[in-house]
PDB file of C-alpha atoms in Angstrom:
ATOM      1  CA  MET A  11     112.926 -27.343-115.864  1.00 42.00           C
ATOM      2  CA  ALA A  12     113.797 -25.596-119.218  1.00 42.00           C
ATOM      3  CA  ALA A  13     112.461 -26.923-122.415  1.00 45.00           C
ATOM      4  CA  ALA A  14     115.100 -28.096-124.911  1.00 44.00           C
ATOM      5  CA  GLU A  15     115.704 -25.853-127.916  1.00 44.00           C
ATOM      6  CA  ASP A  16     115.896 -26.787-131.568  1.00 45.00           C
ATOM      7  CA  ASP A  17     118.603 -25.637-133.932  1.00 44.00           C
ATOM      8  CA  ASP A  18     116.663 -22.528-134.799  1.00 46.00           C
ATOM      9  CA  GLY A  19     116.478 -21.477-131.324  1.00 48.00           C
ATOM     10  CA  GLY A  20     112.847 -22.592-130.959  1.00 49.00           C
ATOM     11  CA  GLN A  21     111.561 -24.742-128.146  1.00 48.00           C
ATOM     12  CA  LYS A  22     111.293 -28.486-128.827  1.00 44.00           C
ATOM     13  CA  GLN A  23     108.035 -30.147-127.926  1.00 47.00           C
ATOM     14  CA  GLN A  24     108.681 -33.088-125.512  1.00 48.00           C
ATOM     15  CA  GLN A  25     107.642 -36.465-126.859  1.00 45.00           C
ATOM     16  CA  GLN A  26     105.122 -38.241-124.807  1.00 46.00           C
ATOM     17  CA  PRO A  27     105.270 -42.130-124.245  1.00 40.00           C
ATOM     18  CA  SER A  28     102.267 -42.429-126.455  1.00 41.00           C
ATOM     19  CA  ASP A  29     104.093 -40.806-129.342  1.00 44.00           C
ATOM     20  CA  ILE A  30     107.039 -43.184-129.004  1.00 44.00           C
ATOM     21  CA  ILE A  31     105.093 -46.458-129.005  1.00 41.00           C
ATOM     22  CA  PRO A  32     103.956 -47.350-132.487  1.00 45.00           C
ATOM     23  CA  LYS A  33     100.264 -47.573-132.978  1.00 50.00           C
ATOM     24  CA  THR A  34      98.946 -50.920-134.068  1.00 48.00           C
ATOM     25  CA  PRO A  35      95.758 -50.742-136.088  1.00 58.00           C
ATOM     26  CA  PRO A  36      92.784 -52.538-134.575  1.00 60.00           C
ATOM     27  CA  THR A  37      91.943 -55.977-135.982  1.00 62.00           C
ATOM     28  CA  ALA A  38      89.139 -55.610-138.474  1.00 74.00           C
ATOM     29  CA  ILE A  39      85.808 -57.164-137.675  1.00 75.00           C
ATOM     30  CA  GLY A  40      85.432 -60.409-139.579  1.00 76.00           C
ATOM     31  CA  ALA A  41      89.160 -60.699-140.156  1.00 72.00           C
ATOM     32  CA  LEU A  42      90.428 -64.208-140.623  1.00 73.00           C
ATOM     33  CA  LEU A  43      93.039 -64.745-137.944  1.00 71.00           C
ATOM     34  CA  PRO A  44      95.665 -67.487-138.319  1.00 77.00           C
ATOM     35  CA  ARG A  45      96.155 -70.199-135.739  1.00 83.00           C
ATOM     36  CA  LYS A  46      99.623 -69.863-134.188  1.00 91.00           C
ATOM     37  CA  GLY A  47     100.322 -73.639-134.398  1.00 94.00           C
ATOM     38  CA  THR A  48     100.552 -74.367-130.672  1.00 95.00           C
ATOM     39  CA  GLU A  49      96.986 -75.029-129.816  1.00 95.00           C
ATOM     40  CA  ILE A  50      94.967 -78.192-129.299  1.00 96.00           C
ATOM     41  CA  VAL A  51      91.268 -78.340-129.794  1.00 95.00           C
ATOM     42  CA  VAL A  52      88.922 -79.050-126.896  1.00 95.00           C
ATOM     43  CA  ALA A  53      85.228 -78.847-127.345  1.00 94.00           C
ATOM     44  CA  GLY A  54      85.777 -76.593-130.397  1.00 92.00           C
ATOM     45  CA  GLN A  55      87.934 -74.176-128.507  1.00 92.00           C
ATOM     46  CA  LEU A  56      91.693 -73.628-129.018  1.00 94.00           C
ATOM     47  CA  VAL A  57      93.802 -74.212-126.003  1.00 94.00           C
ATOM     48  CA  ASN A  58      97.543 -73.290-126.021  1.00 94.00           C
ATOM     49  CA  ALA A  59      99.811 -76.122-125.545  1.00 95.00           C
ATOM     50  CA  ASN A  60     103.097 -74.039-125.839  1.00 94.00           C
ATOM     51  CA  THR A  61     104.579 -76.538-128.385  1.00 96.00           C
ATOM     52  CA  ARG A  62     104.084 -77.324-132.087  1.00 96.00           C
ATOM     53  CA  VAL A  63     100.669 -78.896-132.728  1.00 97.00           C
ATOM     54  CA  VAL A  64      99.294 -80.011-136.123  1.00 97.00           C
ATOM     55  CA  THR A  65      95.520 -80.626-135.855  1.00 96.00           C
ATOM     56  CA  PHE A  66      92.933 -82.350-137.967  1.00 95.00           C
ATOM     57  CA  LEU A  67      92.082 -78.896-139.244  1.00 92.00           C
ATOM     58  CA  ASP A  68      95.483 -78.364-140.849  1.00 93.00           C
ATOM     59  CA  ALA A  69      96.319 -79.213-144.318  1.00 91.00           C
ATOM     60  CA  ASP A  70      99.336 -81.362-143.214  1.00 92.00           C
ATOM     61  CA  GLY A  71      97.464 -82.997-140.309  1.00 95.00           C
ATOM     62  CA  PHE A  72      95.910 -86.324-139.720  1.00 95.00           C
ATOM     63  CA  SER A  73      92.009 -86.302-139.525  1.00 94.00           C
ATOM     64  CA  ALA A  74      90.082 -89.276-137.970  1.00 92.00           C
ATOM     65  CA  TYR A  75      87.049 -87.607-139.236  1.00 89.00           C
ATOM     66  CA  THR A  76      87.730 -88.723-142.684  1.00 82.00           C
ATOM     67  CA  GLY A  77      87.883 -92.249-144.202  1.00 66.00           C
ATOM     68  CA  CYS A  78      90.664 -94.067-145.867  1.00 51.00           C
ATOM     69  CA  PRO A  79      91.067 -92.072-148.985  1.00 48.00           C
ATOM     70  CA  HIS A  80      92.314 -94.687-151.380  1.00 42.00           C
ATOM     71  CA  PRO A  81      92.048 -98.215-149.955  1.00 42.00           C
ATOM     72  CA  THR A  82      94.529-100.473-151.630  1.00 47.00           C
ATOM     73  CA  GLN A  83      94.844-103.375-149.275  1.00 49.00           C
ATOM     74  CA  PRO A  84      92.238-105.897-148.146  1.00 46.00           C
ATOM     75  CA  SER A  85      93.000-104.901-144.575  1.00 49.00           C
ATOM     76  CA  GLU A  86      92.192-101.269-145.127  1.00 51.00           C
ATOM     77  CA  LEU A  87      88.666-100.166-144.028  1.00 52.00           C
ATOM     78  CA  ALA A  88      85.957 -98.510-146.112  1.00 54.00           C
ATOM     79  CA  MET A  89      85.609 -94.817-146.259  1.00 53.00           C
ATOM     80  CA  ASP A  90      82.550 -94.660-144.148  1.00 59.00           C
ATOM     81  CA  ALA A  91      83.711 -97.089-141.383  1.00 67.00           C
ATOM     82  CA  PRO A  92      83.613 -95.354-138.024  1.00 75.00           C
ATOM     83  CA  ARG A  93      86.853 -94.720-136.119  1.00 82.00           C
ATOM     84  CA  PHE A  94      85.447 -93.212-132.923  1.00 83.00           C
ATOM     85  CA  GLY A  95      82.173 -92.805-131.043  1.00 84.00           C
ATOM     86  CA  VAL A  96      80.366 -90.532-128.594  1.00 80.00           C
ATOM     87  CA  ARG A  97      81.268 -90.378-124.897  1.00 86.00           C
ATOM     88  CA  ARG A  98      79.037 -92.167-122.444  1.00 81.00           C
ATOM     89  CA  VAL A  99      77.960 -91.378-118.950  1.00 79.00           C
ATOM     90  CA  GLN A 100      76.857 -94.523-116.889  1.00 70.00           C
ATOM     91  CA  THR A 101      76.314 -96.384-120.250  1.00 66.00           C
ATOM     92  CA  GLN A 102      74.204 -93.675-121.725  1.00 72.00           C
ATOM     93  CA  CYS A 103      75.583 -92.052-124.879  1.00 72.00           C
ATOM     94  CA  VAL A 104      75.687 -88.321-124.766  1.00 74.00           C
ATOM     95  CA  PRO A 105      75.457 -86.440-128.177  1.00 74.00           C
ATOM     96  CA  ASN A 106      78.533 -84.501-129.005  1.00 72.00           C
ATOM     97  CA  SER A 107      76.602 -81.348-129.092  1.00 74.00           C
ATOM     98  CA  ARG A 108      76.197 -81.567-125.339  1.00 83.00           C
ATOM     99  CA  TRP A 109      79.887 -82.088-124.685  1.00 87.00           C
ATOM    100  CA  THR A 110      80.716 -78.480-123.899  1.00 93.00           C
ATOM    101  CA  LEU A 111      83.947 -77.611-122.143  1.00 94.00           C
ATOM    102  CA  GLN A 112      82.219 -77.490-118.850  1.00 94.00           C
ATOM    103  CA  ALA A 113      80.661 -80.910-119.372  1.00 93.00           C
ATOM    104  CA  LEU A 114      84.126 -82.454-120.393  1.00 95.00           C
ATOM    105  CA  GLN A 115      85.694 -80.866-117.211  1.00 96.00           C
ATOM    106  CA  GLN A 116      83.356 -83.086-115.257  1.00 95.00           C
ATOM    107  CA  GLN A 117      83.820 -86.233-117.307  1.00 95.00           C
ATOM    108  CA  ILE A 118      87.530 -86.519-118.374  1.00 97.00           C
ATOM    109  CA  HIS A 119      89.971 -87.392-115.672  1.00 98.00           C
ATOM    110  CA  GLN A 120      92.493 -89.660-117.250  1.00 98.00           C
ATOM    111  CA  LEU A 121      95.297 -89.233-120.046  1.00 98.00           C
ATOM    112  CA  VAL A 122      96.204 -92.646-121.229  1.00 98.00           C
ATOM    113  CA  VAL A 123      99.661 -93.118-122.840  1.00 98.00           C
ATOM    114  CA  HIS A 124     100.499 -95.560-125.482  1.00 98.00           C
ATOM    115  CA  TYR A 125     103.429 -96.279-127.709  1.00 97.00           C
ATOM    116  CA  ASP A 126     102.403 -96.977-131.294  1.00 93.00           C
ATOM    117  CA  ALA A 127     104.844 -99.857-132.082  1.00 95.00           C
ATOM    118  CA  CYS A 128     105.004 -98.269-135.609  1.00 95.00           C
ATOM    119  CA  GLY A 129     107.980 -95.727-135.135  1.00 94.00           C
ATOM    120  CA  THR A 130     106.445 -92.762-136.856  1.00 95.00           C
ATOM    121  CA  ALA A 131     103.338 -90.783-136.573  1.00 96.00           C
ATOM    122  CA  GLN A 132     102.421 -91.241-140.159  1.00 94.00           C
ATOM    123  CA  LYS A 133     102.659 -95.047-140.043  1.00 94.00           C
ATOM    124  CA  CYS A 134     100.826 -95.105-136.639  1.00 95.00           C
ATOM    125  CA  PHE A 135      97.856 -93.038-138.256  1.00 94.00           C
ATOM    126  CA  LYS A 136      97.710 -95.372-141.221  1.00 91.00           C
ATOM    127  CA  VAL A 137      97.741 -98.501-139.196  1.00 92.00           C
ATOM    128  CA  LEU A 138      95.182 -97.178-136.557  1.00 91.00           C
ATOM    129  CA  HIS A 139      92.871 -95.358-138.895  1.00 88.00           C
ATOM    130  CA  HIS A 140      93.079 -97.179-142.265  1.00 84.00           C
ATOM    131  CA  GLU A 141      93.707-100.739-141.069  1.00 86.00           C
ATOM    132  CA  ARG A 142      92.517-101.222-137.560  1.00 88.00           C
ATOM    133  CA  GLY A 143      89.481 -98.873-137.360  1.00 87.00           C
ATOM    134  CA  LEU A 144      90.857 -97.296-134.088  1.00 90.00           C
ATOM    135  CA  SER A 145      91.696 -93.726-133.045  1.00 94.00           C
ATOM    136  CA  CYS A 146      93.694 -91.754-130.564  1.00 96.00           C
ATOM    137  CA  HIS A 147      93.320 -88.074-129.890  1.00 97.00           C
ATOM    138  CA  PHE A 148      97.040 -87.293-130.188  1.00 98.00           C
ATOM    139  CA  ILE A 149     100.176 -88.766-131.701  1.00 98.00           C
ATOM    140  CA  ILE A 150     103.579 -87.398-130.693  1.00 98.00           C
ATOM    141  CA  ASP A 151     106.117 -88.031-133.378  1.00 97.00           C
ATOM    142  CA  LEU A 152     109.909 -88.677-132.849  1.00 96.00           C
ATOM    143  CA  ASP A 153     110.723 -85.032-133.272  1.00 95.00           C
ATOM    144  CA  GLY A 154     108.136 -83.960-130.676  1.00 97.00           C
ATOM    145  CA  VAL A 155     105.421 -82.623-132.999  1.00 97.00           C
ATOM    146  CA  ILE A 156     101.976 -83.310-131.721  1.00 98.00           C
ATOM    147  CA  TYR A 157      99.378 -84.431-134.267  1.00 98.00           C
ATOM    148  CA  GLN A 158      95.746 -84.124-132.961  1.00 97.00           C
ATOM    149  CA  THR A 159      93.388 -86.274-134.976  1.00 96.00           C
ATOM    150  CA  LEU A 160      90.119 -85.643-133.060  1.00 95.00           C
ATOM    151  CA  ASP A 161      88.590 -83.037-130.947  1.00 96.00           C
ATOM    152  CA  VAL A 162      89.000 -84.048-127.243  1.00 96.00           C
ATOM    153  CA  ARG A 163      85.136 -84.196-127.000  1.00 95.00           C
ATOM    154  CA  GLU A 164      85.040 -87.382-129.093  1.00 94.00           C
ATOM    155  CA  ARG A 165      85.290 -90.801-127.571  1.00 94.00           C
ATOM    156  CA  ALA A 166      88.452 -92.126-129.268  1.00 95.00           C
ATOM    157  CA  TRP A 167      88.864 -95.974-129.441  1.00 94.00           C
ATOM    158  CA  HIS A 168      92.174 -96.440-127.798  1.00 95.00           C
ATOM    159  CA  ALA A 169      91.863 -98.040-124.291  1.00 95.00           C
ATOM    160  CA  THR A 170      88.623-100.210-124.107  1.00 93.00           C
ATOM    161  CA  VAL A 171      87.019 -99.558-120.699  1.00 95.00           C
ATOM    162  CA  ALA A 172      88.843 -96.239-120.163  1.00 96.00           C
ATOM    163  CA  ASN A 173      87.587 -94.590-123.318  1.00 95.00           C
ATOM    164  CA  ASP A 174      84.683 -92.708-121.809  1.00 94.00           C
ATOM    165  CA  ALA A 175      86.622 -90.750-119.319  1.00 96.00           C
ATOM    166  CA  SER A 176      90.033 -90.408-121.028  1.00 97.00           C
ATOM    167  CA  VAL A 177      92.210 -88.806-123.561  1.00 98.00           C
ATOM    168  CA  GLY A 178      94.479 -91.022-125.645  1.00 98.00           C
ATOM    169  CA  VAL A 179      97.997 -90.141-126.744  1.00 98.00           C
ATOM    170  CA  GLU A 180     100.353 -92.416-128.855  1.00 98.00           C
ATOM    171  CA  LEU A 181     104.036 -91.911-128.684  1.00 98.00           C
ATOM    172  CA  SER A 182     105.971 -92.989-131.737  1.00 97.00           C
ATOM    173  CA  ASN A 183     108.305 -95.840-130.719  1.00 97.00           C
ATOM    174  CA  VAL A 184     108.859 -99.385-132.165  1.00 96.00           C
ATOM    175  CA  GLY A 185     108.165-100.734-128.714  1.00 97.00           C
ATOM    176  CA  CYS A 186     109.356-103.496-126.423  1.00 96.00           C
ATOM    177  CA  VAL A 187     110.991-106.882-126.982  1.00 96.00           C
ATOM    178  CA  PRO A 188     111.607-109.762-124.444  1.00 96.00           C
ATOM    179  CA  ALA A 189     114.597-108.866-122.456  1.00 95.00           C
ATOM    180  CA  ASP A 190     116.544-112.017-123.059  1.00 91.00           C
ATOM    181  CA  GLU A 191     116.038-112.085-126.867  1.00 87.00           C
ATOM    182  CA  SER A 192     117.991-110.448-129.608  1.00 86.00           C
ATOM    183  CA  SER A 193     116.006-108.098-131.749  1.00 87.00           C
ATOM    184  CA  SER A 194     116.686-107.038-135.384  1.00 90.00           C
ATOM    185  CA  LEU A 195     113.919-104.403-134.931  1.00 91.00           C
ATOM    186  CA  LEU A 196     115.783-102.447-132.332  1.00 93.00           C
ATOM    187  CA  GLU A 197     119.090-102.793-134.150  1.00 91.00           C
ATOM    188  CA  ALA A 198     117.432-101.512-137.200  1.00 91.00           C
ATOM    189  CA  TRP A 199     116.078 -98.399-135.493  1.00 94.00           C
ATOM    190  CA  TYR A 200     118.723 -97.505-133.008  1.00 94.00           C
ATOM    191  CA  ARG A 201     122.597 -97.174-133.123  1.00 93.00           C
ATOM    192  CA  ALA A 202     123.953 -99.200-130.443  1.00 90.00           C
ATOM    193  CA  GLU A 203     126.696 -96.871-129.131  1.00 88.00           C
ATOM    194  CA  ASP A 204     124.505 -93.893-128.358  1.00 90.00           C
ATOM    195  CA  GLY A 205     120.859 -94.706-129.032  1.00 93.00           C
ATOM    196  CA  GLU A 206     120.633 -92.369-132.061  1.00 94.00           C
ATOM    197  CA  LEU A 207     117.588 -93.195-134.200  1.00 92.00           C
ATOM    198  CA  THR A 208     118.442 -94.578-137.686  1.00 84.00           C
ATOM    199  CA  PRO A 209     115.101 -95.541-138.824  1.00 67.00           C
ATOM    200  CA  PRO A 210     114.425 -97.299-142.118  1.00 56.00           C
ATOM    201  CA  PRO A 211     114.209 -94.608-144.893  1.00 45.00           C
ATOM    202  CA  PRO A 212     112.543 -91.574-143.341  1.00 46.00           C
ATOM    203  CA  SER A 213     108.745 -91.433-143.738  1.00 47.00           C
ATOM    204  CA  PRO A 214     107.577 -89.010-146.229  1.00 42.00           C
ATOM    205  CA  PRO A 215     105.872 -85.767-144.865  1.00 41.00           C
ATOM    206  CA  ARG A 216     102.340 -86.059-143.953  1.00 42.00           C
ATOM    207  CA  THR A 217      99.164 -84.600-145.489  1.00 37.00           C
ATOM    208  CA  SER A 218      95.628 -84.553-144.129  1.00 35.00           C
ATOM    209  CA  GLU A 219      94.892 -87.803-145.974  1.00 38.00           C
ATOM    210  CA  GLY A 220      98.109 -89.608-144.893  1.00 38.00           C
ATOM    211  CA  GLU A 221      99.642 -89.444-148.450  1.00 41.00           C
ATOM    212  CA  ASP A 222     103.158 -88.512-149.411  1.00 39.00           C
ATOM    213  CA  ASP A 223     104.289 -84.879-149.760  1.00 39.00           C
ATOM    214  CA  SER A 224     107.749 -84.069-151.216  1.00 33.00           C
ATOM    215  CA  SER A 225     108.239 -80.853-149.212  1.00 34.00           C
ATOM    216  CA  PRO A 226     111.764 -81.501-147.631  1.00 32.00           C
ATOM    217  CA  ASP A 227     111.312 -79.160-144.671  1.00 37.00           C
ATOM    218  CA  LYS A 228     108.750 -81.725-143.083  1.00 42.00           C
ATOM    219  CA  LYS A 229     110.806 -84.904-143.318  1.00 41.00           C
ATOM    220  CA  ILE A 230     112.265 -86.522-140.228  1.00 46.00           C
ATOM    221  CA  THR A 231     115.870 -87.059-141.481  1.00 41.00           C
ATOM    222  CA  LYS A 232     119.207 -87.510-139.949  1.00 42.00           C
ATOM    223  CA  ARG A 233     119.878 -83.689-140.577  1.00 52.00           C
ATOM    224  CA  THR A 234     118.157 -83.322-137.293  1.00 69.00           C
ATOM    225  CA  PRO A 235     119.573 -86.138-135.154  1.00 83.00           C
ATOM    226  CA  LEU A 236     117.103 -87.766-132.898  1.00 93.00           C
ATOM    227  CA  ARG A 237     118.186 -89.967-129.902  1.00 94.00           C
ATOM    228  CA  SER A 238     116.751 -92.084-127.259  1.00 96.00           C
ATOM    229  CA  ALA A 239     116.626 -90.086-123.994  1.00 97.00           C
ATOM    230  CA  GLN A 240     118.856 -92.888-122.641  1.00 96.00           C
ATOM    231  CA  SER A 241     121.726 -94.139-124.832  1.00 95.00           C
ATOM    232  CA  LYS A 242     121.255 -97.873-123.972  1.00 95.00           C
ATOM    233  CA  PRO A 243     118.062-100.022-123.985  1.00 95.00           C
ATOM    234  CA  VAL A 244     116.038 -99.837-120.831  1.00 97.00           C
ATOM    235  CA  HIS A 245     115.136-103.109-119.041  1.00 97.00           C
ATOM    236  CA  GLY A 246     112.183-103.468-116.878  1.00 97.00           C
ATOM    237  CA  THR A 247     109.110-105.504-115.846  1.00 97.00           C
ATOM    238  CA  VAL A 248     105.503-105.043-116.994  1.00 98.00           C
ATOM    239  CA  HIS A 249     102.946-107.561-115.944  1.00 96.00           C
ATOM    240  CA  ASP A 250     105.717-109.842-114.771  1.00 94.00           C
ATOM    241  CA  GLN A 251     107.270-109.862-118.216  1.00 96.00           C
ATOM    242  CA  ARG A 252     110.913-108.798-118.471  1.00 98.00           C
ATOM    243  CA  LEU A 253     111.239-106.437-121.271  1.00 98.00           C
ATOM    244  CA  ARG A 254     113.635-104.044-123.026  1.00 97.00           C
ATOM    245  CA  MET A 255     113.208-101.088-125.253  1.00 97.00           C
ATOM    246  CA  TYR A 256     114.797 -97.874-126.189  1.00 97.00           C
ATOM    247  CA  ASP A 257     113.416 -94.653-124.458  1.00 98.00           C
ATOM    248  CA  TYR A 258     111.428 -91.975-126.007  1.00 98.00           C
ATOM    249  CA  THR A 259     113.193 -88.938-127.323  1.00 97.00           C
ATOM    250  CA  ASP A 260     113.774 -85.722-125.325  1.00 97.00           C
ATOM    251  CA  GLN A 261     111.512 -83.929-127.822  1.00 97.00           C
ATOM    252  CA  GLN A 262     108.719 -86.364-127.162  1.00 98.00           C
ATOM    253  CA  TYR A 263     109.029 -85.994-123.364  1.00 98.00           C
ATOM    254  CA  GLU A 264     109.001 -82.194-123.664  1.00 98.00           C
ATOM    255  CA  ALA A 265     105.901 -82.369-125.945  1.00 98.00           C
ATOM    256  CA  LEU A 266     104.144 -84.759-123.658  1.00 98.00           C
ATOM    257  CA  ALA A 267     104.738 -82.582-120.671  1.00 98.00           C
ATOM    258  CA  ASN A 268     103.440 -79.493-122.574  1.00 97.00           C
ATOM    259  CA  LEU A 269     100.375 -81.513-123.580  1.00 98.00           C
ATOM    260  CA  LEU A 270      99.750 -82.762-120.100  1.00 98.00           C
ATOM    261  CA  ALA A 271     100.105 -79.323-118.721  1.00 97.00           C
ATOM    262  CA  ALA A 272      97.641 -77.976-121.098  1.00 96.00           C
ATOM    263  CA  LEU A 273      95.086 -80.728-120.442  1.00 97.00           C
ATOM    264  CA  SER A 274      95.411 -80.525-116.828  1.00 97.00           C
ATOM    265  CA  THR A 275      94.923 -76.860-116.914  1.00 96.00           C
ATOM    266  CA  VAL A 276      91.700 -76.968-119.088  1.00 96.00           C
ATOM    267  CA  LEU A 277      90.472 -80.293-117.667  1.00 97.00           C
ATOM    268  CA  PRO A 278      91.505 -80.174-114.025  1.00 97.00           C
ATOM    269  CA  ARG A 279      90.497 -83.573-113.106  1.00 98.00           C
ATOM    270  CA  ILE A 280      93.456 -84.832-115.098  1.00 98.00           C
ATOM    271  CA  ARG A 281      95.925 -84.339-112.189  1.00 98.00           C
ATOM    272  CA  LEU A 282      99.674 -84.464-112.468  1.00 98.00           C
ATOM    273  CA  GLN A 283     100.007 -87.904-110.859  1.00 98.00           C
ATOM    274  CA  TYR A 284     100.460 -91.470-112.068  1.00 98.00           C
ATOM    275  CA  PRO A 285     100.245 -95.121-110.631  1.00 97.00           C
ATOM    276  CA  GLN A 286     103.482 -96.557-109.253  1.00 94.00           C
ATOM    277  CA  ALA A 287     103.105-100.145-110.376  1.00 93.00           C
ATOM    278  CA  ASN A 288     103.829-101.330-113.934  1.00 95.00           C
ATOM    279  CA  THR A 289     100.752-103.542-113.998  1.00 96.00           C
ATOM    280  CA  LYS A 290      96.969-103.397-114.504  1.00 97.00           C
ATOM    281  CA  LEU A 291      95.077-101.517-111.743  1.00 98.00           C
ATOM    282  CA  PRO A 292      92.014-103.100-110.049  1.00 97.00           C
ATOM    283  CA  ASP A 293      88.993-101.732-111.891  1.00 96.00           C
ATOM    284  CA  ASP A 294      87.769 -99.786-108.855  1.00 97.00           C
ATOM    285  CA  VAL A 295      91.142 -98.031-108.517  1.00 97.00           C
ATOM    286  CA  ARG A 296      91.431 -97.510-112.214  1.00 97.00           C
ATOM    287  CA  ASN A 297      88.033 -95.940-112.333  1.00 96.00           C
ATOM    288  CA  ALA A 298      88.838 -93.515-109.514  1.00 97.00           C
ATOM    289  CA  HIS A 299      92.282 -92.540-110.712  1.00 98.00           C
ATOM    290  CA  GLU A 300      92.555 -88.927-111.760  1.00 98.00           C
ATOM    291  CA  GLY A 301      95.757 -88.271-113.666  1.00 98.00           C
ATOM    292  CA  ILE A 302      98.012 -89.895-116.322  1.00 98.00           C
ATOM    293  CA  LEU A 303      98.345 -93.538-116.726  1.00 97.00           C
ATOM    294  CA  GLY A 304      99.672 -96.183-119.199  1.00 98.00           C
ATOM    295  CA  HIS A 305      97.799 -98.544-121.430  1.00 98.00           C
ATOM    296  CA  TYR A 306      99.201-101.392-119.218  1.00 98.00           C
ATOM    297  CA  HIS A 307      97.247 -99.913-116.244  1.00 98.00           C
ATOM    298  CA  VAL A 308      94.024-100.547-118.072  1.00 98.00           C
ATOM    299  CA  GLN A 309      94.490-103.899-119.742  1.00 97.00           C
ATOM    300  CA  THR A 310      96.475-107.026-118.927  1.00 97.00           C
ATOM    301  CA  ASN A 311      97.242-107.771-122.628  1.00 96.00           C
ATOM    302  CA  LYS A 312      99.044-104.488-123.147  1.00 97.00           C
ATOM    303  CA  VAL A 313     102.611-103.542-122.174  1.00 97.00           C
ATOM    304  CA  ASP A 314     102.726 -99.997-123.615  1.00 98.00           C
ATOM    305  CA  PRO A 315     104.145 -97.502-122.910  1.00 98.00           C
ATOM    306  CA  GLY A 316     106.775 -99.903-121.613  1.00 98.00           C
ATOM    307  CA  PRO A 317     109.366 -99.848-118.889  1.00 98.00           C
ATOM    308  CA  ALA A 318     111.319 -96.868-120.344  1.00 98.00           C
ATOM    309  CA  MET A 319     108.468 -94.333-119.577  1.00 98.00           C
ATOM    310  CA  GLN A 320     109.777 -91.573-117.320  1.00 98.00           C
ATOM    311  CA  TRP A 321     106.494 -90.795-115.438  1.00 98.00           C
ATOM    312  CA  GLU A 322     108.130 -88.617-112.833  1.00 98.00           C
ATOM    313  CA  ARG A 323     110.006 -86.543-115.400  1.00 98.00           C
ATOM    314  CA  VAL A 324     106.735 -85.878-117.356  1.00 98.00           C
ATOM    315  CA  CYS A 325     104.724 -84.894-114.311  1.00 98.00           C
ATOM    316  CA  LYS A 326     107.455 -82.734-112.820  1.00 97.00           C
ATOM    317  CA  ARG A 327     108.037 -80.942-116.057  1.00 97.00           C
ATOM    318  CA  ALA A 328     104.249 -80.440-116.597  1.00 97.00           C
ATOM    319  CA  ALA A 329     104.045 -79.038-113.017  1.00 97.00           C
ATOM    320  CA  ARG A 330     106.745 -76.460-113.725  1.00 96.00           C
ATOM    321  CA  LEU A 331     105.022 -75.419-116.942  1.00 96.00           C
ATOM    322  CA  CYS A 332     101.750 -74.885-115.042  1.00 93.00           C
ATOM    323  CA  THR A 333     103.613 -72.784-112.445  1.00 87.00           C
ATOM    324  CA  ASN A 334     104.921 -70.558-115.306  1.00 76.00           C
ATOM    325  CA  LEU A 335     101.417 -70.016-116.716  1.00 60.00           C
TER     326      LEU A 335
END
């Protein structure tokens, strides 16, 4: 084949593919690489969850490693009060330094889902951390942003007897009320005709210490409408109690599915399955369960995540996400 000629009659030199593709300089050794903002922290390692995650390492995150910065109420705990512990194996405490990813893969086999009964992640963290001295690994806000407050290696205090072998996640939602009673709480948070969230004045944005920040781009406001995934309250039974609640948002379901997919991939004993009954499991059944479950599967005095939780939706979506990896 004849070579092409340039305007002066000379032969053009054919470009090679390597000449067309721009060359990217190698990353310098010791360079500080930014976190992309979709990773969770498991045994000190970053694991992609494919959705927005704000961790305890981020300036606008919530950290259960810190104390209450400015206690103002008698109910708020002192700075040095513990909020979590170390995981145990057969009642023996195992130092955190020994909880490698491989060790966690043998130990953790449950993801326990809660609702926070607070309505927003900021208030949830304040109540859990500052007032009750409790913790949860993850909080999923109304807009689907995941806040990680602890490395998964830590033993968060969220579900009593299930804490040693589980990861805890709180979903922002004001919770359940008795099915046959009127509720000013639900009426205050949800618009009756379509389930759109109309919370009391939007919570200010979050900082690592749970204080206010005036940056407008981080507020949950009506500029981004958020709705219950079902327009009307969901009625159902938990522990033989007839309850009603508004469903979680679509954004929360998508975030939870991404989180479950990430955790089940890196911690494969957390399988994509859930108990069918909305009641406490017998202890031996609960101990053996590998997968996702609700707080009410662990304790008879808890009804979260309530009758609205769409378990099948979450597990099927997580399975599709795992298939696409």
